[in-house]
Coordinates of C-alpha atoms (C1' of nucleotides) in Angstrom, one line a residue:
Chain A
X51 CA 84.2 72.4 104.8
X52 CA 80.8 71.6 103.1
X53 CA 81.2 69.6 99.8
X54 CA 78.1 70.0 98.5
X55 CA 77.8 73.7 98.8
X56 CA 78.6 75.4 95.3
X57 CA 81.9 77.9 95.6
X58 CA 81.0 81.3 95.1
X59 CA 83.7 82.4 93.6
X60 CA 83.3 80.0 90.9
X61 CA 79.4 81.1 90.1
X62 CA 80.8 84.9 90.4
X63 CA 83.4 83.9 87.5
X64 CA 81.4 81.5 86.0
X65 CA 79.3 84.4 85.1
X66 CA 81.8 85.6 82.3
X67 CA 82.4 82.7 80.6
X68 CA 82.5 79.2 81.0
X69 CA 85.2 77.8 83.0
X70 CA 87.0 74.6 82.4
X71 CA 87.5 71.5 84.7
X72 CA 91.1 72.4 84.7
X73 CA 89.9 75.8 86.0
X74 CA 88.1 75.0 88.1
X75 CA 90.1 72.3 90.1
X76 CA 92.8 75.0 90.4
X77 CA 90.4 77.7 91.6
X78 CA 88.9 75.1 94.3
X79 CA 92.9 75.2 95.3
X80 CA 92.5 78.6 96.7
X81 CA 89.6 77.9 98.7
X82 CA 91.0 74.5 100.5
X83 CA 91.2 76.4 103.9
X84 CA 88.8 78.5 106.1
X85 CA 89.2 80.5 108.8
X86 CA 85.9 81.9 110.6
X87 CA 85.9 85.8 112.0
X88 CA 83.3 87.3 114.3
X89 CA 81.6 91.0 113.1
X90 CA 83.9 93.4 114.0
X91 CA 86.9 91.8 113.8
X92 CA 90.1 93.8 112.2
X93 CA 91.5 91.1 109.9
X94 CA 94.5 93.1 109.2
X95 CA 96.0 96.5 109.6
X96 CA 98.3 98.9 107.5
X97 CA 101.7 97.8 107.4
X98 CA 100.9 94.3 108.0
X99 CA 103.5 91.6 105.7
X100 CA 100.9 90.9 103.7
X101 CA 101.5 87.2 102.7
X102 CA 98.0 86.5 102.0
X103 CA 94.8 86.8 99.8
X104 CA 91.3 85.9 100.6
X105 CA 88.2 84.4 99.1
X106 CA 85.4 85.5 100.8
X107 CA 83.2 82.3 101.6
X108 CA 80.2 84.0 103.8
X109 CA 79.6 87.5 104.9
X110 CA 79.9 90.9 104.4
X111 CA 83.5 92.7 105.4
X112 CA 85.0 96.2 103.8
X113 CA 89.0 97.9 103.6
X114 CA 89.5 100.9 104.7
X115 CA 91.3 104.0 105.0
X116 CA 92.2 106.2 108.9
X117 CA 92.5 109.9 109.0
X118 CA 95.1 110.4 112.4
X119 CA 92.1 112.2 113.5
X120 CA 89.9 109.4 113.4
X121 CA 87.6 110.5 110.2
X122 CA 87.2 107.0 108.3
X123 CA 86.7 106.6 104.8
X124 CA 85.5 102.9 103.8
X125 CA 87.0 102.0 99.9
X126 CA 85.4 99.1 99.2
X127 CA 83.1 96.4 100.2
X128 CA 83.5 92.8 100.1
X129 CA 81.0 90.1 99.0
X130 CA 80.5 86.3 98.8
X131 CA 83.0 85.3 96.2
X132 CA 85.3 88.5 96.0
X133 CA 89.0 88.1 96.5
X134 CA 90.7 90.4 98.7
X135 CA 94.1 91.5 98.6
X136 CA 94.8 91.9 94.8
X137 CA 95.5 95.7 95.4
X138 CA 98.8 95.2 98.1
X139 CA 100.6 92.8 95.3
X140 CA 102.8 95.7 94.2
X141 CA 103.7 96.5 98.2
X142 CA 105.4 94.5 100.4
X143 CA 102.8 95.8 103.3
X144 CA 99.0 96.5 103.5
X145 CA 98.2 99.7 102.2
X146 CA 94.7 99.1 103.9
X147 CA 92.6 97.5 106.9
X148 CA 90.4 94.8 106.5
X149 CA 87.5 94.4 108.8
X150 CA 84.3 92.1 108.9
X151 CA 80.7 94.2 108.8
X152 CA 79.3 90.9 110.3
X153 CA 80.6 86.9 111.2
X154 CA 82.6 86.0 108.0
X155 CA 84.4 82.9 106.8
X156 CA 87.1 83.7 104.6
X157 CA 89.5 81.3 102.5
X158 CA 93.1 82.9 102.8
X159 CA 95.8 81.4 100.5
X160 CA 99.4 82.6 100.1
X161 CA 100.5 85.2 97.2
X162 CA 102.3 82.0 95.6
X163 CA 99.1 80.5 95.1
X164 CA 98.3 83.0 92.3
X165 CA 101.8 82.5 90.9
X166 CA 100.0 79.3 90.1
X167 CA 97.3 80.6 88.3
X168 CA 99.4 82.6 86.4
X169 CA 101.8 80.7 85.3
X170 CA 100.0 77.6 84.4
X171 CA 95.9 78.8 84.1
X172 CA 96.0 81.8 81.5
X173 CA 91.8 81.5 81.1
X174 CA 91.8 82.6 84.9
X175 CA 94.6 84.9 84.8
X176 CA 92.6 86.8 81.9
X177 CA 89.7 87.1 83.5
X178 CA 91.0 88.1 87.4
X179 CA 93.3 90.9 85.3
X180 CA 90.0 92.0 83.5
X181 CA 88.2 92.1 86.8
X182 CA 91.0 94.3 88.8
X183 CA 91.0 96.3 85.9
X184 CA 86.7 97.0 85.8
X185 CA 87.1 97.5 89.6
X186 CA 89.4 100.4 88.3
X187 CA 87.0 101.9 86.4
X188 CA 84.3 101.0 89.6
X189 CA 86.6 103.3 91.6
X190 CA 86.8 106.0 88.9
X191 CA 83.2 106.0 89.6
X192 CA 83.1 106.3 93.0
X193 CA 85.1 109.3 93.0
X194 CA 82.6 110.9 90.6
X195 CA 80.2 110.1 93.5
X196 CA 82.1 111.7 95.8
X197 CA 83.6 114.3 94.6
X198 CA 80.6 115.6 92.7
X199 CA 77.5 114.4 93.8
X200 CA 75.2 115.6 96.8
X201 CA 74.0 113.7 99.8
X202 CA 71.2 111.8 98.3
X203 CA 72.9 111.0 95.0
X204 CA 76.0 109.3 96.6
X205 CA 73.1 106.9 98.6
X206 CA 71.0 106.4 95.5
X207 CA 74.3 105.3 93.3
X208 CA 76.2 102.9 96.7
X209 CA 72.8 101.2 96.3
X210 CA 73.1 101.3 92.8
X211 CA 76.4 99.8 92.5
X212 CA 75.5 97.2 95.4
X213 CA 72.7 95.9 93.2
X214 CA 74.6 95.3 90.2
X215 CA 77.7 93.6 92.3
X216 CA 74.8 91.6 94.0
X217 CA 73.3 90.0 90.9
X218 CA 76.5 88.5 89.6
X219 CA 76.3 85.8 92.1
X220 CA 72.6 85.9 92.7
X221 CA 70.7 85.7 89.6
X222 CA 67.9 85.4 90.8
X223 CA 67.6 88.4 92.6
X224 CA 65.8 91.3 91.6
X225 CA 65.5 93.9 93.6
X226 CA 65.3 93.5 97.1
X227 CA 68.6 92.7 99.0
X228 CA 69.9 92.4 102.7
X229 CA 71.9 95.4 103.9
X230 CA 74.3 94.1 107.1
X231 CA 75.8 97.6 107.3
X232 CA 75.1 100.3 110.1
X233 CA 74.5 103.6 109.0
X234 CA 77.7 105.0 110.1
X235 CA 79.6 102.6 108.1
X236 CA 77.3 103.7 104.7
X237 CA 77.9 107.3 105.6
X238 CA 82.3 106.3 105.6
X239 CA 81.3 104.3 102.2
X240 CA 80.0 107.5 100.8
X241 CA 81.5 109.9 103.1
X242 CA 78.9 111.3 105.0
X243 CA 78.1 111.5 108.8
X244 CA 75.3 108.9 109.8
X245 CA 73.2 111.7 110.1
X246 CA 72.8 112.2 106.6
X247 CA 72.9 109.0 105.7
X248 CA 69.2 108.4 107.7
X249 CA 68.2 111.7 106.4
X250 CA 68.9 110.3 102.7
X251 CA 67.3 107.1 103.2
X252 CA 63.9 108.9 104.5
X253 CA 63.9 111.0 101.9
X254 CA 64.4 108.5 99.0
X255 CA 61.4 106.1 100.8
X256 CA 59.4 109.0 101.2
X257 CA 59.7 110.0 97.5
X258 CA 58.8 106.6 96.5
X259 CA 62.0 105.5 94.8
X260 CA 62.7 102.6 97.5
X261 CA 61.5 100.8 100.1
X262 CA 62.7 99.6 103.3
X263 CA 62.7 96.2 105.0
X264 CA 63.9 94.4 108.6
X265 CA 67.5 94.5 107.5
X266 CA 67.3 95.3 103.7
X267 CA 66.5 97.6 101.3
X268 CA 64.3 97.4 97.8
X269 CA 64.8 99.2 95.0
X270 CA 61.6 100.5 93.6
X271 CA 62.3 102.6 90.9
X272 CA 65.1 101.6 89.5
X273 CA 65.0 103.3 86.0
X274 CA 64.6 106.5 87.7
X275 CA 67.3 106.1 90.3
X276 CA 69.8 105.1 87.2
X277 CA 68.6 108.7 85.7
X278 CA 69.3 110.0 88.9
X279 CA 73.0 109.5 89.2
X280 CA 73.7 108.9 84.9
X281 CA 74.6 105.3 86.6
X282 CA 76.2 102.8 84.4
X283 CA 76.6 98.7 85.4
X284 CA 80.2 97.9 84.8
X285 CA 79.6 94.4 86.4
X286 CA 76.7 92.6 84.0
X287 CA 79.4 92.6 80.7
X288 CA 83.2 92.3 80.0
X289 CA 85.3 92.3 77.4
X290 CA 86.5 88.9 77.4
X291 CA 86.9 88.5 73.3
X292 CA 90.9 88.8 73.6
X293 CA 90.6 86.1 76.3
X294 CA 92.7 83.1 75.6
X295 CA 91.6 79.4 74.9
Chain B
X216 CA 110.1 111.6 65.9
X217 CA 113.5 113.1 67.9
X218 CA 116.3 110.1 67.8
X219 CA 118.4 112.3 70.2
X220 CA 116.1 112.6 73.0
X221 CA 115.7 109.5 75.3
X222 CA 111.6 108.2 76.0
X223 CA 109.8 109.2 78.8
X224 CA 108.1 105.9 79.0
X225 CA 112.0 104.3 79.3
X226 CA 113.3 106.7 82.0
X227 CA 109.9 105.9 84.1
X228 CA 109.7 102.2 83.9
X229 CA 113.6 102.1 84.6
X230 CA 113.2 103.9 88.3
X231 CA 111.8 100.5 89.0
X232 CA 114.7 98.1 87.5
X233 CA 117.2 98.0 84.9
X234 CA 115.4 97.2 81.8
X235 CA 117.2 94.4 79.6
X236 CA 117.8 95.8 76.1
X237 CA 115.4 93.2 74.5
X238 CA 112.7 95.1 76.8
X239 CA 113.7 98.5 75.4
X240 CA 113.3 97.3 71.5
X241 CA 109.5 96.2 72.6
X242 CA 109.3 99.6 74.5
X243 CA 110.1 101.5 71.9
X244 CA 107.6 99.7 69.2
X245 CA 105.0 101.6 71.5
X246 CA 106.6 104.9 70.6
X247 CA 106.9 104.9 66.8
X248 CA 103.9 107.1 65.9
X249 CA 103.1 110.5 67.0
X250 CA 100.2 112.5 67.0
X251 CA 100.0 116.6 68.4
X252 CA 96.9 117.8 70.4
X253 CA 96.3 121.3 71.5
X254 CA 95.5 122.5 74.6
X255 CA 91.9 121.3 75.0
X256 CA 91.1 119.0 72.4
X257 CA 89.1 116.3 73.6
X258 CA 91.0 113.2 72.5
X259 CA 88.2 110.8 72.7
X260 CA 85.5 110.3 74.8
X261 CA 82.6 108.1 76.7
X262 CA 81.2 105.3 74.3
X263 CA 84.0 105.8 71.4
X264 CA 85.4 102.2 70.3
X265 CA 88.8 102.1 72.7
X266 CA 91.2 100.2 70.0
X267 CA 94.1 102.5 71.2
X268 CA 96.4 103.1 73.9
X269 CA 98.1 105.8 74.5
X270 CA 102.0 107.2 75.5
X271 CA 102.1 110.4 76.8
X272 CA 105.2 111.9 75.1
X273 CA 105.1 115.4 76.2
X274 CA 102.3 117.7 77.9
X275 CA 99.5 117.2 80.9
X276 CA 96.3 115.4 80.1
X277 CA 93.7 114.6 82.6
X278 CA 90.6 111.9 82.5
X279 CA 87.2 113.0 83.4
X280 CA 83.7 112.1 84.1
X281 CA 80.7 113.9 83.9
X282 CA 77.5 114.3 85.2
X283 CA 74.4 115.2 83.2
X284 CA 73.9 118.8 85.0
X285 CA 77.6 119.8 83.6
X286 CA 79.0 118.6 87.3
X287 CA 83.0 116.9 86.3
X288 CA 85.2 114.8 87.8
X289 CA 88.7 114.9 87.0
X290 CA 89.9 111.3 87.5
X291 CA 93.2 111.1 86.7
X292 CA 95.7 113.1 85.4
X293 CA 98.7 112.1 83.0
X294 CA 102.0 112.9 82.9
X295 CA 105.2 112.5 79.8
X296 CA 106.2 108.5 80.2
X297 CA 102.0 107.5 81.3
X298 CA 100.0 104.8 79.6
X299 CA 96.5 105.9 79.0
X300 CA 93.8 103.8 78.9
X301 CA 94.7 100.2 80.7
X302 CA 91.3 101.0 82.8
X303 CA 89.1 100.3 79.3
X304 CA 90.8 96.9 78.5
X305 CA 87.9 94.9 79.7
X306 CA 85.5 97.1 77.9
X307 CA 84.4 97.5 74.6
X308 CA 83.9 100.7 74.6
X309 CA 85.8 103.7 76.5
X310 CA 84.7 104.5 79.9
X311 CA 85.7 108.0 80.1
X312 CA 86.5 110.9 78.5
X313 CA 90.4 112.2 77.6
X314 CA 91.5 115.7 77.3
X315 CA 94.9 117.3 77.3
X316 CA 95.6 119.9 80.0
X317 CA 98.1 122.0 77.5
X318 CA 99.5 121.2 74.1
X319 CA 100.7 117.7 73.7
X320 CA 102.3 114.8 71.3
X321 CA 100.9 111.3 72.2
X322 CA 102.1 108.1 70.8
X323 CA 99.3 105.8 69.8
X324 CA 99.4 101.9 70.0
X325 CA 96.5 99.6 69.4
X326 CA 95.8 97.2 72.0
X327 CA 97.7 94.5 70.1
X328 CA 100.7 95.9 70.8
X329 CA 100.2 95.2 74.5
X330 CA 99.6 91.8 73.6
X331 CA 102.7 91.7 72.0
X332 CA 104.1 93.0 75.0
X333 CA 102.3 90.1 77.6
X334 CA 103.3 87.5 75.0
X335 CA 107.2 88.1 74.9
X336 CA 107.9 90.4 77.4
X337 CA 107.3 89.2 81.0
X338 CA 109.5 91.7 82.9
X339 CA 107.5 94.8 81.7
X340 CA 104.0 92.7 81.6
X341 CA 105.1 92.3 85.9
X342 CA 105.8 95.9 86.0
X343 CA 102.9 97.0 83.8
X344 CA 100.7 94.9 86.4
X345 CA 102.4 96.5 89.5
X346 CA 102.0 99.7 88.5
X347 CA 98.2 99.2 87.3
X348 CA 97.4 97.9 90.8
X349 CA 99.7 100.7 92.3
X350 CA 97.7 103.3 90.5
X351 CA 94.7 101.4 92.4
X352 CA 96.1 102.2 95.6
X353 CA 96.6 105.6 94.6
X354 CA 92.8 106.3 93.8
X355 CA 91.7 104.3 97.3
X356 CA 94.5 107.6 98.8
X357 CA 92.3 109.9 96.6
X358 CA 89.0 109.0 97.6
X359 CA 89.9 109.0 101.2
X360 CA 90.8 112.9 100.5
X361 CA 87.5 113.2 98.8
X362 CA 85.4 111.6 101.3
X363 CA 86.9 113.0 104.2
X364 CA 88.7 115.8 104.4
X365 CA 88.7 119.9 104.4
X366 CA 89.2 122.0 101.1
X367 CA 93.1 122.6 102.2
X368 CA 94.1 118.8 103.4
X369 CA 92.2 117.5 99.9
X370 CA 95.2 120.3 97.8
X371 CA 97.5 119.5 100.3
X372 CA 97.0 116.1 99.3
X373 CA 96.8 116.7 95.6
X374 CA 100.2 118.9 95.8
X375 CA 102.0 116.0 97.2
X376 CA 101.0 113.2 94.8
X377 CA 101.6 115.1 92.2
X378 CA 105.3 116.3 93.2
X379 CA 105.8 112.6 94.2
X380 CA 105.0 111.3 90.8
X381 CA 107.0 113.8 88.9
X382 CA 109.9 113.1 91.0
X383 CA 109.8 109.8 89.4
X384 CA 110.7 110.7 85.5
X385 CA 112.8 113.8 87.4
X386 CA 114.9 112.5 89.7
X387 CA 116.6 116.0 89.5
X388 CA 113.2 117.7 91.1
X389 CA 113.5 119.0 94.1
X390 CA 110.3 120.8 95.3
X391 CA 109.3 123.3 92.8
X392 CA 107.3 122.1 90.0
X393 CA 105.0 123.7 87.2
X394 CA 101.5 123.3 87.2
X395 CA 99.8 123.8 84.1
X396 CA 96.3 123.5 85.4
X397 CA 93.6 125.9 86.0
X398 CA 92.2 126.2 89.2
X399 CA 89.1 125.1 87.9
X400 CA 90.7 121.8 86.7
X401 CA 92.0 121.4 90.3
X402 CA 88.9 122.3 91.3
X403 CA 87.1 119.6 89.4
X404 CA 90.0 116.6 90.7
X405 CA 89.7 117.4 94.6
X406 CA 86.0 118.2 94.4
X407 CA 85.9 121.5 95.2
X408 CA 85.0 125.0 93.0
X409 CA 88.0 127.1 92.0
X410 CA 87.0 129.5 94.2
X411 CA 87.9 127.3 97.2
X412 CA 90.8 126.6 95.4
X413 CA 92.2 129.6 95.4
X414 CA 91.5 130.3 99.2
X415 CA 92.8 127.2 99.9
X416 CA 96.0 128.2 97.7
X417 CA 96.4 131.8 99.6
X418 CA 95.9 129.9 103.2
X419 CA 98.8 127.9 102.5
X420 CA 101.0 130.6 101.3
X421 CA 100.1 132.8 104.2
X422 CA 100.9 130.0 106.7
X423 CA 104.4 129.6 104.4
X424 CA 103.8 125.9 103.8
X425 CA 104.0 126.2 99.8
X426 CA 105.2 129.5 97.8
X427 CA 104.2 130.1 94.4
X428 CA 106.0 131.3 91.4
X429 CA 104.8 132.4 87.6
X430 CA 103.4 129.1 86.8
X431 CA 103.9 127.0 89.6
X432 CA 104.2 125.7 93.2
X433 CA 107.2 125.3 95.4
X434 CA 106.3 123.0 98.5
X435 CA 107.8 124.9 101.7
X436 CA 107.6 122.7 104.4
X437 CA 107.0 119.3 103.1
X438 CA 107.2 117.2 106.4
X439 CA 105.1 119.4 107.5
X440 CA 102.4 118.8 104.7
X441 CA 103.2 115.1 104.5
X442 CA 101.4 114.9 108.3
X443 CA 98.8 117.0 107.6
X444 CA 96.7 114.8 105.6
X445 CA 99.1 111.5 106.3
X446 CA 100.7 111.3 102.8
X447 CA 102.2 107.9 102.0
X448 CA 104.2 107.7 98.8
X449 CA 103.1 105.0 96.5
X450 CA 105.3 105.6 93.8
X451 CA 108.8 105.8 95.4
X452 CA 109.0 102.0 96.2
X453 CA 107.6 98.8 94.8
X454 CA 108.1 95.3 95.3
X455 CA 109.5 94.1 92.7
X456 CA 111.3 90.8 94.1
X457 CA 109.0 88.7 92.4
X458 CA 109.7 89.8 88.9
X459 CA 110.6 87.5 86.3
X460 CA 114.1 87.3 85.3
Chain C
dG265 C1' 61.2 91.1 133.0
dC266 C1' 64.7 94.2 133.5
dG267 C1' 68.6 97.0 132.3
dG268 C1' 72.1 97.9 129.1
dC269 C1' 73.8 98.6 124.6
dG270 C1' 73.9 99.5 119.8
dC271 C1' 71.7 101.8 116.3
dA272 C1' 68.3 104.8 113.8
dT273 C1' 65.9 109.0 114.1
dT274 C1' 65.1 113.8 114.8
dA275 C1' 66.1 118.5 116.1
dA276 C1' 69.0 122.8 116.8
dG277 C1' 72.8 125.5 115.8
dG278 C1' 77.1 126.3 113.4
dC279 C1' 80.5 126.1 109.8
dC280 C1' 82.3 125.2 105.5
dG281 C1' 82.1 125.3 100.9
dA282 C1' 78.8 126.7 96.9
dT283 C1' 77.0 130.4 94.3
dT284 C1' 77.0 134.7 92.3
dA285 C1' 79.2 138.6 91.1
dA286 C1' 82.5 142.2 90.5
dC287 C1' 87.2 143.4 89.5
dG288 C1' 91.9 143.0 87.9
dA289 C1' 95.8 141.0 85.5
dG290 C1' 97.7 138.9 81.8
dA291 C1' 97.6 136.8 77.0
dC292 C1' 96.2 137.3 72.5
dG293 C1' 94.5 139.1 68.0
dC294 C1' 94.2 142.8 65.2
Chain D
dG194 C1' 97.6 150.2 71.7
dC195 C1' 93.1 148.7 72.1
dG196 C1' 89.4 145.3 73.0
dT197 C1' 88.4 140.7 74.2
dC198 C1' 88.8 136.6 76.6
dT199 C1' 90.5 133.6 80.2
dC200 C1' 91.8 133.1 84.7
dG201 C1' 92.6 134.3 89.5
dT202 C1' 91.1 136.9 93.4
dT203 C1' 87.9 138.7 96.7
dA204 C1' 83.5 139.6 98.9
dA205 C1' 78.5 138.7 100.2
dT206 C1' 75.0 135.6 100.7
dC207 C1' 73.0 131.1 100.8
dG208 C1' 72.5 126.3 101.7
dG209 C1' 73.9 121.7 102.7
dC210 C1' 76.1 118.9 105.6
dC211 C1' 78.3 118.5 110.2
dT212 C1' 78.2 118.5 115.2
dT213 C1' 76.0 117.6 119.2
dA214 C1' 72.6 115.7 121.7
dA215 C1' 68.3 113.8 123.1
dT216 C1' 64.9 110.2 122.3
dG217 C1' 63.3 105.7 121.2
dC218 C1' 63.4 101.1 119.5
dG219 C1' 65.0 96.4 119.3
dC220 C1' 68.1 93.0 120.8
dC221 C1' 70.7 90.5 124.2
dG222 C1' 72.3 88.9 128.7
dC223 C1' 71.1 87.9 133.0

DNA sequence: GCGGCGCATTAAGGCCGATTAACGAGACGC
DNA sequence: GCGTCTCGTTAATCGGCCTTAATGCGCCGC
């Protein structure tokens, strides 16, 4: 446990409004514990009791979905500072798998622990229903992406959308970014084989629109990629005027 | 406003518990006013100030996106006894666009009345959270059928959630259900043209796994559909245990 | 330094769904 | 009863993405 380290699920709130001591000494409740897992590992299945949440503390990890055939579809990617679980409150089981894209440490904390929050820190309580409901309206998104958009689009808006998540916690980022994710796992993001997916990215660098590093990607022409897929940022602002306190 | 005939809204929420009579006097403050909308009308859409929610009373709606070329998504669609618009509460302005699938009478709220509802009503503020993240689950199901599989699994798919969420207003529903939707508008919700649609339609009815009537589907062989594409229903159960009161 | 492995790249061939278009059936207005 | 419009069907052609596979690069263990 490093004291001196600033939680990142604190600067990823603290981002919408100010929080208060009181707020904050409950949220450092839910980070108390950590448990470390290696790249790869499957940190639950579907129809696991799901007793638990998580705050991610370091590393990249994503839920996904199985086809019986084995056809993959990855639903969302988690970041420094995201809590996982919200979705399998309303279900006794896990509706989805959780696996690590690359060595994570992860917070876990018991379902009662948000009972907490909710009963007795309504600031919070606003402001984690206001997120779960934007990453509603993220998903509504996605599907546009998939359902309607072609190879290169769906790449240019995944980046897109991992930019703007990126830049809540790191303000100081622009527009270069680390990208621990193979191929084949962007192509079950966007639901494409990995083929594609390399195709895509040569195509985009050769066109000028971004560049690529060691392990990362930068975003050259942002304005015109944001024409490109009509994208809008649903993370930079929220509606937090009805908030409490 | 019909005194005789009991509220949608009522007869969906109580599939999940026994609402106390308290609950039904805040339920049906949602429900006072009325509004008609014909088939088509555009109810609002992208960037309008979002000060209202919405009952669906009677008729299909659906909830789309666009892209620039003319490309649409169909999002969501919305059933007698739905809430529209919990996905724009933490925005200022709407997100999407609404427009009803047939004729229909909606009953308008402002977003004060939900507060209303969250201040004095806990047992429907739990259940109006469970079923927000449910629906969450729902669109990770959906993109997995858009991201990954074939023209017939991605209607198989959409068949089955939609006769699973009727089935939850009509408990009396068997397995033949109307379906006021063009095949375009399928089209446009499983990503697909309505010409695909409709070979997709006549595949199934020449393998005898759905029949169609006038206006509408009958599912066949439903166990045999349900493993097709892996169909989990989201709406029959939920856990409720943790409820208030 | 060597072999093995995971991952990105590239090419060839095939299939699925898009596109376009023509036709028919039904609903509706007049 | 006629014309018009929408919607579903069917067919022909096209193109994008998938499948498969071969190659190469970088990383790691030994």
């Amino acid at each position: 446990m490093s004291e001196t380290s600033v939680s990142c699920l604190i600067t990823k709130l603290s981002h919408y409004l100010t929080l208060t001591d009181d707020s904050r000494e409950k949220l450092a409740i839910l980070e108390e514990e950590e448990i470390s897992f290696s790249r790869g590992s499957e940190i639950y299945t579907i129809d696991d009791a799901n007793e638990h949440l998580y705050v991610v503390k370091s590393g990249w990890l994503y839920t996904y979905l199985d086809l019986p055939d084995g056809r993959r579809q990855i639903v969302k990617i988690h970041h420094p500072g995201d809590i996982i679980g919200f979705a399998d409150i309303a279900f006794r089981q896990a509706t989805t798998n959780l696996a690590a894209a690359e060595d994570v440490v992860l917070c876990p904390f018991p379902k009662r622990g948000l009972r907490m929050i909710f009963g007795e820190a309504p600031q919070i309580t606003a402001l984690m229903f206001s997120i779960a409901v934007r990453d509603q309206v993220v998903l509504l998104d996605t599907l546009r992406a998939l359902g309607r958009m072609s190879s290169r689009e769906r790449l240019v808006y995944f980046l897109l959308d991992l930019v703007s998540r990126l830049r809540i916690t790191n303000r100081s980022m622009t527009d270069t970014f680390r990208l621990p994710l193979t191929q084949t796992e962007i192509g079950d993001t966007i639901g494409l084989t990995n083929v594609y997916v390399s195709r895509a990215f040569t195509a985009l660098e050769k066109d000028g629109l971004i560049a690529r590093t060691a392990k990362g990607v930068r975003i050259v022409s942002e304005a015109e990629l944001k024409a490109m897929v009509d994208f809008a940022d649903r993370y930079e602002q929220m509606d937090t005027t009805w908030f409490p306190e």
